[in-house]
CSV table of C-alpha atoms in Angstrom, one decimal:
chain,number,residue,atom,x,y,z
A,1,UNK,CA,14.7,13.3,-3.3
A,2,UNK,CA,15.4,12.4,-6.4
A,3,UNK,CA,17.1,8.9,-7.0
A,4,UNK,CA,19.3,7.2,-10.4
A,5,UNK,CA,16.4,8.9,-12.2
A,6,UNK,CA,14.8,12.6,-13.5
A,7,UNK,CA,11.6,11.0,-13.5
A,8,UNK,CA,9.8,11.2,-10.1
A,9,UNK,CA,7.9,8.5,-10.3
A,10,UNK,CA,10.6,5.9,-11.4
A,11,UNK,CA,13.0,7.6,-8.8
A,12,UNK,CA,9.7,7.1,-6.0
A,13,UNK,CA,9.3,3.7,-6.8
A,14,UNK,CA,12.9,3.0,-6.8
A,15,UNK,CA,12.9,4.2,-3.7
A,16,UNK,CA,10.2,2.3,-2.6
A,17,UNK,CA,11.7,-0.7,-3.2
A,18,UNK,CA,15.4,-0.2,-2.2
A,19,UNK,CA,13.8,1.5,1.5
A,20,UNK,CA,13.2,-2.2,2.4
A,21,UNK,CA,16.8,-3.1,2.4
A,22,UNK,CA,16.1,-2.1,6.2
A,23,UNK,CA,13.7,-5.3,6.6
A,24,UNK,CA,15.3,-7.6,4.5
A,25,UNK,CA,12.9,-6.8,1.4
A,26,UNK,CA,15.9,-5.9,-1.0
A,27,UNK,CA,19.7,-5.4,-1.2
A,28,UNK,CA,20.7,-1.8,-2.1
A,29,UNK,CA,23.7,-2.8,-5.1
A,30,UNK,CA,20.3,-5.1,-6.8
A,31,UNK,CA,18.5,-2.1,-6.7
A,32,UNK,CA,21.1,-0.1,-8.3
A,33,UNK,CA,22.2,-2.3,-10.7
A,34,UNK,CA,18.9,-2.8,-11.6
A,35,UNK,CA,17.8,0.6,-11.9
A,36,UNK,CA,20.6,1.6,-14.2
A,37,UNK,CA,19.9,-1.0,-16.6
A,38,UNK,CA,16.0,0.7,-17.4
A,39,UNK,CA,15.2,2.8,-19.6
A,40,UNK,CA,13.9,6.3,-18.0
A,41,UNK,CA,9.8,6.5,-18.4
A,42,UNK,CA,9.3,3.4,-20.3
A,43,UNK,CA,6.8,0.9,-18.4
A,44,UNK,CA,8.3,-2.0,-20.4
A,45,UNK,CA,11.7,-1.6,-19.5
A,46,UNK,CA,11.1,-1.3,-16.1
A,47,UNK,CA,9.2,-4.6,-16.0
A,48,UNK,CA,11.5,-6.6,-17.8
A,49,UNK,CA,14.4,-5.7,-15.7
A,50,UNK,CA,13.0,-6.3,-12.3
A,51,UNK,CA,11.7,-9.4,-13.4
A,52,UNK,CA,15.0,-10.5,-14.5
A,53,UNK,CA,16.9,-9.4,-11.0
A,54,UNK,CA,13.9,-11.0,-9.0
A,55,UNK,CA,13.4,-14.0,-11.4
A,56,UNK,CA,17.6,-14.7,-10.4
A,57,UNK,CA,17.2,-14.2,-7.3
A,58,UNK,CA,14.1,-17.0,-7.2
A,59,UNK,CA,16.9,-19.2,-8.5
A,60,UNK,CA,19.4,-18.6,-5.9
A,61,UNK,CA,16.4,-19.3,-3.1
A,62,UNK,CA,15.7,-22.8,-4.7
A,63,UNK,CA,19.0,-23.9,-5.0
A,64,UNK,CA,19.7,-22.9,-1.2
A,65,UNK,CA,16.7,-24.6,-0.2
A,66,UNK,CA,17.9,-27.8,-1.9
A,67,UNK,CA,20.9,-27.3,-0.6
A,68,UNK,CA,19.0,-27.4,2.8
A,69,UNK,CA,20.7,-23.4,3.5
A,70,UNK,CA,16.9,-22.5,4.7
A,71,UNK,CA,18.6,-18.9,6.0
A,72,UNK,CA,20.1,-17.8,2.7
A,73,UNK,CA,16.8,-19.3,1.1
A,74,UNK,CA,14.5,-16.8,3.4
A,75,UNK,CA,17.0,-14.0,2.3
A,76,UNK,CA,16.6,-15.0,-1.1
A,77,UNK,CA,13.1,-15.5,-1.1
A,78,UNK,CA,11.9,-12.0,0.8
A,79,UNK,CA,13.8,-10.1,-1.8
A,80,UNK,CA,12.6,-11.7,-5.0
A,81,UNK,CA,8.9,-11.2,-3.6
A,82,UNK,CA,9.5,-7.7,-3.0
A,83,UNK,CA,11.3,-7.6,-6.7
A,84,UNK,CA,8.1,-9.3,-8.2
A,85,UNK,CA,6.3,-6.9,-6.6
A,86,UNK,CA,8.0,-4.0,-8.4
A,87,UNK,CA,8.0,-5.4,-11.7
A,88,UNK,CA,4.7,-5.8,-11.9
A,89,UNK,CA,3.9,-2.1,-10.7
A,90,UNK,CA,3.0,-0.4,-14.0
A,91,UNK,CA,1.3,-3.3,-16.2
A,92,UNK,CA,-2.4,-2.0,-15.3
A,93,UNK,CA,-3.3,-0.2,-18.8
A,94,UNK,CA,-4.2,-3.7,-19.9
A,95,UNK,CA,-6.1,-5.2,-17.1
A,96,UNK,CA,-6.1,-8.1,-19.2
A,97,UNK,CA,-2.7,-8.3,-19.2
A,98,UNK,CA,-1.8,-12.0,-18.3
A,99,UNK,CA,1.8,-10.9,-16.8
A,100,UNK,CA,-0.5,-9.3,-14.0
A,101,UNK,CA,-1.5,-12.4,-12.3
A,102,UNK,CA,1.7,-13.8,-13.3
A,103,UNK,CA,4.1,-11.5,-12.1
A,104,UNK,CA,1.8,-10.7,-8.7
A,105,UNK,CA,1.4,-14.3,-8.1
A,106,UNK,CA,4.9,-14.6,-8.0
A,107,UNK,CA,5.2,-12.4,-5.6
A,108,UNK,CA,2.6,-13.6,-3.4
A,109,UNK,CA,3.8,-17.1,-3.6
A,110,UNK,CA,7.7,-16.5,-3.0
A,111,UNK,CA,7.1,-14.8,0.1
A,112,UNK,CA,4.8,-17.2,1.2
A,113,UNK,CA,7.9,-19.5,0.6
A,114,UNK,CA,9.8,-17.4,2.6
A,115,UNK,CA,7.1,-17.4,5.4
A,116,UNK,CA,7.7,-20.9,5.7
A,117,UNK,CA,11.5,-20.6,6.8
A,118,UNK,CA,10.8,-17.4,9.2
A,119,UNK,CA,10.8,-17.7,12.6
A,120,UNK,CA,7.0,-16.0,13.0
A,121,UNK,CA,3.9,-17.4,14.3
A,122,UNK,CA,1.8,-16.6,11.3
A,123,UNK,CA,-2.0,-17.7,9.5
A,124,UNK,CA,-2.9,-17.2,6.4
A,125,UNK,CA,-6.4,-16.1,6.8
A,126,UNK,CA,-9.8,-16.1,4.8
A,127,UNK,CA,-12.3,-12.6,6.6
A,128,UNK,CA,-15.8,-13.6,5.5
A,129,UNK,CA,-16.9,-10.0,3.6
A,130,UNK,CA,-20.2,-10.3,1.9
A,131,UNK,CA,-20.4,-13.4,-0.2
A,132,UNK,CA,-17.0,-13.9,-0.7
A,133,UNK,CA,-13.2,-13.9,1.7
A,134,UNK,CA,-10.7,-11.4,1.9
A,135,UNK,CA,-7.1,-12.8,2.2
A,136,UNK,CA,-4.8,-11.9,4.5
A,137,UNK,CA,-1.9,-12.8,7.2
A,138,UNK,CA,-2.0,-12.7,11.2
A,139,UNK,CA,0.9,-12.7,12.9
A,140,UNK,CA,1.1,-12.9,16.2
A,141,UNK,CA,3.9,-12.1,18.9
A,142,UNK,CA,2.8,-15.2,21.1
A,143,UNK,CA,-0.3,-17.0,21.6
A,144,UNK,CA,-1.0,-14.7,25.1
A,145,UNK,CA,-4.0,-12.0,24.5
A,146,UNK,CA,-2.3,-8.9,23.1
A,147,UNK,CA,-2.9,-5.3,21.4
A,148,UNK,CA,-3.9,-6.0,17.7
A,149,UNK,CA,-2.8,-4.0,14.6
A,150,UNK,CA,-5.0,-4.2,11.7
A,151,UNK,CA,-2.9,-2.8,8.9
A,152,UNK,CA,-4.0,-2.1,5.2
A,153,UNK,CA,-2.6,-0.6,2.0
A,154,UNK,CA,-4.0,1.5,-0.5
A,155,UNK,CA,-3.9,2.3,-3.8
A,156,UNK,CA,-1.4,0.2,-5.3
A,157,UNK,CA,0.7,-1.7,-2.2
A,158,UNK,CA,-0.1,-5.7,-1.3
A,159,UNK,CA,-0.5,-8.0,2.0
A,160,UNK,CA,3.4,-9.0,1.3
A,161,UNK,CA,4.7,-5.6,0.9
A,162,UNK,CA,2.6,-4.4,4.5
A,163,UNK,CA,5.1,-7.1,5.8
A,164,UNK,CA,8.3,-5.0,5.5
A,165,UNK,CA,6.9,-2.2,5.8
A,166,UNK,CA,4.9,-2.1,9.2
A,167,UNK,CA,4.9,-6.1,10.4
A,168,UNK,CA,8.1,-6.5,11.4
A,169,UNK,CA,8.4,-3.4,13.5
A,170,UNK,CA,4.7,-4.3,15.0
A,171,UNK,CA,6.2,-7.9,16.3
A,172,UNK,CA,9.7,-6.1,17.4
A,173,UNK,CA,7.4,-3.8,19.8
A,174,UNK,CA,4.8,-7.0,21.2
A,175,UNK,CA,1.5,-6.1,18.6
A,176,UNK,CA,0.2,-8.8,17.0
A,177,UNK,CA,-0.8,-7.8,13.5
A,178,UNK,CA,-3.4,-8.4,11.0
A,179,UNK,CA,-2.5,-7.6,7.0
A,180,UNK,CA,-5.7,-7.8,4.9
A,181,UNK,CA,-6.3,-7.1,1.4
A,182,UNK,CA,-9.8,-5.5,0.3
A,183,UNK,CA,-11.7,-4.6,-2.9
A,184,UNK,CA,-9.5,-3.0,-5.1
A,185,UNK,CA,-6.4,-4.7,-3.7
A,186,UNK,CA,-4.3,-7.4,-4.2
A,187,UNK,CA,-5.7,-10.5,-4.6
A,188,UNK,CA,-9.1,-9.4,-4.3
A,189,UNK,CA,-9.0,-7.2,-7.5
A,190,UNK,CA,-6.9,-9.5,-9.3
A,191,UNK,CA,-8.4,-12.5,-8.7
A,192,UNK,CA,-11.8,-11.7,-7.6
A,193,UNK,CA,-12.1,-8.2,-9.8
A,194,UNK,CA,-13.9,-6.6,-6.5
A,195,UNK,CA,-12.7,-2.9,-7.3
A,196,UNK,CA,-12.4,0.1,-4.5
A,197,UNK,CA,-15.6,1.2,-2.5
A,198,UNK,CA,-15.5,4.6,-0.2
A,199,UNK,CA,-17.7,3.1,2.2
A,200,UNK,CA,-14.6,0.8,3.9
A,201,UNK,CA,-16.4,0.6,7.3
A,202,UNK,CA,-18.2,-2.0,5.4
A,203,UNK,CA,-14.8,-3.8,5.2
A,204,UNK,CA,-13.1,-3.3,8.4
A,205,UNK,CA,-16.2,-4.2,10.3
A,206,UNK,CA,-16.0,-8.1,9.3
A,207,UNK,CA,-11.8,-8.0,10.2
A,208,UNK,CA,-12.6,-6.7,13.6
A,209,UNK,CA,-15.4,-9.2,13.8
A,210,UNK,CA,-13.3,-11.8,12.8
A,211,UNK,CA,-10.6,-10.5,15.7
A,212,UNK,CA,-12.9,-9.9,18.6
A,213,UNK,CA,-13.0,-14.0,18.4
A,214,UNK,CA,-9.5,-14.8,18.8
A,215,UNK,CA,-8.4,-15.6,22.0
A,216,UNK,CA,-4.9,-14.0,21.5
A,217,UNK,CA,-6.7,-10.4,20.8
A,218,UNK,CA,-7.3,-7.5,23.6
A,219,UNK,CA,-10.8,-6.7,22.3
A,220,UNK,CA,-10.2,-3.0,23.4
A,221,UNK,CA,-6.8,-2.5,22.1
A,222,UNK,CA,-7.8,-2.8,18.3
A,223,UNK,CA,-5.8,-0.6,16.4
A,224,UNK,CA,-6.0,0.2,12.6
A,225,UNK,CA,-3.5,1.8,10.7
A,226,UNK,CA,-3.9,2.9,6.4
A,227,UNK,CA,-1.2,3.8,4.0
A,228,UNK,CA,-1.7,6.2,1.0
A,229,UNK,CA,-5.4,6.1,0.2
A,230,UNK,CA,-5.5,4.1,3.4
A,231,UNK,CA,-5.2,7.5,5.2
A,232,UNK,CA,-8.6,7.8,3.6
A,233,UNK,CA,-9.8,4.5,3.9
A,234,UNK,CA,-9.3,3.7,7.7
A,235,UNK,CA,-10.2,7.4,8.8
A,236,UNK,CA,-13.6,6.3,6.8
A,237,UNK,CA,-13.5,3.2,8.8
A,238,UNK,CA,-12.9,4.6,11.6
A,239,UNK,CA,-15.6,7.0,11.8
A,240,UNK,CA,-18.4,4.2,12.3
A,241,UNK,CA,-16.2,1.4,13.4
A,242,UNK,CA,-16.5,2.8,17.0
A,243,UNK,CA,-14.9,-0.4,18.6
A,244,UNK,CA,-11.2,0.5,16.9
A,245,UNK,CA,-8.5,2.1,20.0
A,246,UNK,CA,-6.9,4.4,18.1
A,247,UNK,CA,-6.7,5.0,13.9
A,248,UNK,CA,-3.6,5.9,12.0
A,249,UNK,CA,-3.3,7.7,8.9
A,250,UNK,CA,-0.2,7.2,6.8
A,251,UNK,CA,-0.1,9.9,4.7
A,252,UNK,CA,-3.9,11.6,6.0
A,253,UNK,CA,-5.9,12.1,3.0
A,254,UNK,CA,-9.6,14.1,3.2
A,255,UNK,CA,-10.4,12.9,-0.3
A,256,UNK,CA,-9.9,11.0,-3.2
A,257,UNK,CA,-11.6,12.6,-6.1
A,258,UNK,CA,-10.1,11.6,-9.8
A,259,UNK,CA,-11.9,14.6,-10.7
A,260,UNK,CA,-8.9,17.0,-9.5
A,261,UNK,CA,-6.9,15.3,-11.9
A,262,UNK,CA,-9.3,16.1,-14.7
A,263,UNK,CA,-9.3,19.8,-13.8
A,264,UNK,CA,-5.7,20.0,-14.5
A,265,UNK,CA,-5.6,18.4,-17.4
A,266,UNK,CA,-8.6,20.8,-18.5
A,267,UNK,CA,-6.3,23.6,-17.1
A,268,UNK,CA,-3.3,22.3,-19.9
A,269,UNK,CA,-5.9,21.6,-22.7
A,270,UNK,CA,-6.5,25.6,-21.9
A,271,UNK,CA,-10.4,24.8,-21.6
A,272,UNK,CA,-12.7,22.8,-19.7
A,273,UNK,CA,-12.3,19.2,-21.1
A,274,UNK,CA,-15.5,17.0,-21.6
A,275,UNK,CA,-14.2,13.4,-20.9
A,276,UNK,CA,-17.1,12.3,-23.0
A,277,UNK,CA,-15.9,13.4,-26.6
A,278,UNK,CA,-12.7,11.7,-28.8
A,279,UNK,CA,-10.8,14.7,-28.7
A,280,UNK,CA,-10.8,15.0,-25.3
A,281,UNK,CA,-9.8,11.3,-25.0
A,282,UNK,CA,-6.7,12.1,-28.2
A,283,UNK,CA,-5.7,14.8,-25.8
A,284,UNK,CA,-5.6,12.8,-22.5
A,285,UNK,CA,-3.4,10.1,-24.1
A,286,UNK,CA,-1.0,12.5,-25.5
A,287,UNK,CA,-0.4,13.7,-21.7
A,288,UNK,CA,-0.2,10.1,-20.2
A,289,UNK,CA,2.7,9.6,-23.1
A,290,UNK,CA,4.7,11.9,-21.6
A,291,UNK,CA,4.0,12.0,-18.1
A,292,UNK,CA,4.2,8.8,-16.1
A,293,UNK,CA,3.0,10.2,-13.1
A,294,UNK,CA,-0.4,10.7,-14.8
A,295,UNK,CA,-0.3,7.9,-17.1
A,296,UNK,CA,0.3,5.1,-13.7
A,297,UNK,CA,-2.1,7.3,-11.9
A,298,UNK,CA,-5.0,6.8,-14.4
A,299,UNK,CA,-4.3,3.6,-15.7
A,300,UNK,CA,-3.7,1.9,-12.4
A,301,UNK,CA,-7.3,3.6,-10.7
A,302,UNK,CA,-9.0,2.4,-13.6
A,303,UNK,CA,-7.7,-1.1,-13.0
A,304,UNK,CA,-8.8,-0.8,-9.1
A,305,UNK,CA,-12.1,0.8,-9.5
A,306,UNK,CA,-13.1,-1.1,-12.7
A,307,UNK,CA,-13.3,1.9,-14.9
A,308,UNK,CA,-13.6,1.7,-18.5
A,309,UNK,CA,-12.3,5.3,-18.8
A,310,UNK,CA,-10.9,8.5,-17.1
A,311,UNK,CA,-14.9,10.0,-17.3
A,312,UNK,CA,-16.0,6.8,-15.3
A,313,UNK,CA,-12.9,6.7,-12.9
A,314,UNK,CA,-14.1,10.3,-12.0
A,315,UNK,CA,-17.6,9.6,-11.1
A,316,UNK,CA,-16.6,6.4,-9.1
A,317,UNK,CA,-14.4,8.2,-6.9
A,318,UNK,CA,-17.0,11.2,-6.1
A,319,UNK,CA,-17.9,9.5,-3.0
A,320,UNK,CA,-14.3,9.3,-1.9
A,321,UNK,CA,-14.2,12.5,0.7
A,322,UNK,CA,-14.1,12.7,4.4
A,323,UNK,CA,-16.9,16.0,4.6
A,324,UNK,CA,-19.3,15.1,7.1
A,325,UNK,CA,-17.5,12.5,7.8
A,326,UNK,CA,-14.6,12.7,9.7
A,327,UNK,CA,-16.1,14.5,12.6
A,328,UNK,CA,-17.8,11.3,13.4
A,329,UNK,CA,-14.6,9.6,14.5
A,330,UNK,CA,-14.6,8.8,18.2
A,331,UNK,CA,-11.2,7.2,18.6
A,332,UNK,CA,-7.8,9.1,18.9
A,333,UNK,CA,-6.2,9.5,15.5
A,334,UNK,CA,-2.6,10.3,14.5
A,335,UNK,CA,-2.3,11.9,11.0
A,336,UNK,CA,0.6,11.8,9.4
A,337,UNK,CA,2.4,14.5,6.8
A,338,UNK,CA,5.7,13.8,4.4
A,339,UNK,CA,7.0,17.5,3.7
A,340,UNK,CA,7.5,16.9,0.2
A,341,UNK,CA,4.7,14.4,-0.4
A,342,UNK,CA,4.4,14.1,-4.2
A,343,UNK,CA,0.7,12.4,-4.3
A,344,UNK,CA,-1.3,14.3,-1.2
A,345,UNK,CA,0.2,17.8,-0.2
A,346,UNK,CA,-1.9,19.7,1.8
A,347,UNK,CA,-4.5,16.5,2.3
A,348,UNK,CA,-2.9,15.5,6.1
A,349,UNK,CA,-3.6,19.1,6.9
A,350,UNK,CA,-7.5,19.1,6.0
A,351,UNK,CA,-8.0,15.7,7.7
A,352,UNK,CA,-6.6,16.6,10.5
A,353,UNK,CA,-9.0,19.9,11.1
A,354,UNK,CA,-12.0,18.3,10.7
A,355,UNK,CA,-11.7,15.9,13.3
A,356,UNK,CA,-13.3,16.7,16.4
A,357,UNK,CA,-12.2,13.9,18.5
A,358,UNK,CA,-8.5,13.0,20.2
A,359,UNK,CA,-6.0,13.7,17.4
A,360,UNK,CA,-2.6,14.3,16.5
A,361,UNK,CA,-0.2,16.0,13.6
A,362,UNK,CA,3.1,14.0,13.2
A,363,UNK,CA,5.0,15.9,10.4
A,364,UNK,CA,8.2,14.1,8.6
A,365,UNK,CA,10.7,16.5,7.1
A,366,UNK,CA,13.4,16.4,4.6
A,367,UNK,CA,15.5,17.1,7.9
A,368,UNK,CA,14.5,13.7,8.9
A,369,UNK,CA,15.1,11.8,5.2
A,370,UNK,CA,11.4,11.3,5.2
A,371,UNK,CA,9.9,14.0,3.4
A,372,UNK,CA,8.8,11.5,0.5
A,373,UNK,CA,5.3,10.3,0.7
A,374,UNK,CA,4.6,7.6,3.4
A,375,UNK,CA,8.2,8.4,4.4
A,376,UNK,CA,9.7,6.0,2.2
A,377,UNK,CA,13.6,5.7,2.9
A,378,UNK,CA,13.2,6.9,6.5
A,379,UNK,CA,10.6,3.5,7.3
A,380,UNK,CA,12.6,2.8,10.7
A,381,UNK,CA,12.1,6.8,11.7
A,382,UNK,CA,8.3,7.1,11.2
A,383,UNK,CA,7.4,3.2,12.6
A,384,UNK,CA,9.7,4.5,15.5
A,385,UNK,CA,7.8,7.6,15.9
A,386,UNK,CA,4.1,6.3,15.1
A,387,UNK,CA,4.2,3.1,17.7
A,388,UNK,CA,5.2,5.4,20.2
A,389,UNK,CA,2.2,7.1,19.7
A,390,UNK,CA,0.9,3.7,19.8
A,391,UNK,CA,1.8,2.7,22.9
A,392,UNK,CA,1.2,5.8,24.8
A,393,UNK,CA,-2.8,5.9,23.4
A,394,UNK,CA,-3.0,2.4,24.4
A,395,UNK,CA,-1.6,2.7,27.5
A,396,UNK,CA,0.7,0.2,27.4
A,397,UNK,CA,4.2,0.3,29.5
């Protein structure tokens, strides 16, 4: 669906943002208003002008909290993190960038603000992972042992967003929930510069490690959900994480290879391209200026993977496929499908036939306002639809 504008991927991201009206993540006239003050395709635009709406709306949360009006303050607060969030989307050509940190630790730290005034049993958490943490927030529904939902983003999406998103309809249904960021995410590639690794079973295995401990966790109702190259991820994870309930991809995805995108730009260069040589470099560039799609999409994988270059980002995401893989998975899995998905169509479809174990296909339609990818605008519709699932694989009344 397209949305204020022709571009898709401005009109996506808008999208993105203004779907969380539903949680209290954003106000649809902001958005609008917003929206209609940027300039179509230009990175710049659309940072300052988020930044401004989520910079007022920062204001209006301090001055309610001073004013001791902690409800409009939490209203305040949730939006402008989300805002934050959004402004800071497409600033990842320049990884050194200082508005990254700047803008994302905005984000990060206005919701935490905002956790503060929210009626939630939360932690901020620190995983152990290797020689280093992985930061994250567990909710909880109570402090009585429960099923557990370990929910992770993907390529581009943080712990805070995770909180509109899936938290909130994980509490309203009795899960307690687990948001983590790994390498290549949030904090962790910001901060820590950790990029993206295929093998995520190496990640999720400390999280459910750290869980197992907790006294308010059903060992053996573990569930882990992933969102956009999560659908890759926690499948991956899944596959010899063999103490996880049940595994949710949202969209499914059988592989991530950079490479695919390389073979279409060969296909408009009319030749095979070799990445190595200027030209091919001059050519790539003059694509990226007029497609945004392409230009976020390589800019913001070499900022996750730690790629000095589109010929790099390719090899480093070879390893990012589900053959001979997948068929290892033990638990049930539910693989999901937006009609119209923009980023993976025809992925949920190959995922799903390779597994060999419990599975099912959940298909959103345009019929159902959720054909976009990860069913963005229809978020109460598919976490309606996927904890059901939920709850009948895990048995639970």
């Amino acid at each position: 669906m397209k949305l204020i504008f022709n571009d898709q991927t401005f009109s996506f991201e808008l999208l993105r943002t203004m779907g969380y009206a539903a949680f209290g993540g954003a106000d649809i006239g902001e958005c609008l208003s917003t929206a209609y003050r940027i300039k179509e395709g230009d990175f710049e635009s659309w940072y300052e002008e988020w930044l401004r709406t989520a910079k007022g709306l920062h204001r209006e949360a301090d001055e309610s909290s001073k004013a001791g009006n902690k409800i409009s303050a939490r209203d305040f607060y949730l939006r402008a993190s989300n805002y934050f969030r959004t402004a800071e989307f497409f600033l990842h050509g320049n990884p050194e960038d200082k508005r990254i940190l700047e803008t994302w630790g905005l984000s990060r730290s206005t919701f935490r603000q905002a956790l503060t005034l929210l009626n939630h049993h939360y932690e901020n958490v620190a995983i152990p992972y290797e020689d280093t943490e992985l930061p994250g927030y567990l909710y909880l529904t109570g402090n009585q042992p429960g099923p557990v939902l370990i929910v992770h983003g993907g390529y581009d999406s943080t712990a805070e967003e995770l909180y509109f998103q899936v938290v909130i309809s994980a509490l309203e249904r009795g899960y307690h929930c687990l948001v983590f960021e790994g390498p290549g995410q949030g904090a962790v590639i910001r901060e820590q510069r950790i990029p993206f690794r295929h093998d995520w079973e190496a990640v999720v295995t400390p999280v459910v490690d750290y869980l197992i401990k907790r006294p308010e966790v059903i060992s053996d109702k573990i569930a882990l959900m992933g969102i956009s190259l999560g659908g890759y991820l926690a499948p991956r994870a899944a596959a010899y994480e063999h103490r996880l309930a049940a595994c949710i991809a949202n969209d499914g995805l059988f592989s991530f290879q950079v490479g695919t995108i390389a073979a279409g730009l060969s296909e408009k260069a009319g030749g095979e391209l070799d990445l190595s040589l200027p030209e091919s470099e001059d050519f790539i560039a003059s694509i990226m200026a007029k497609d945004t799609g392409i230009r976020w999409g390589i800019e913001n994988g070499q900022f996750t993977f730690s790629a000095a270059n589109l010929e790099e980002l390719v090899h480093k995401t070879e390893p990012f496929t589900l053959e001979g893989v997948a068929e290892q998975i033990q638990c049930p899995v539910l693989v999901c499908e937006a009609e119209h998905d923009h980023a993976f169509a025809g992925q949920p479809e190959r995922l799903y036939n390779a597994l060999k174990g419990p599975k099912t296909y959940m298909k959103f339609t345009a019929e159902d306002s959720a054909e976009e990818h990860c069913h963005f605008g229809a978020l109460k519709l598919a976490n309606h639809r996927i904890f059901t699932w939920l709850d009948q694989v895990l048995n639970r009344d």
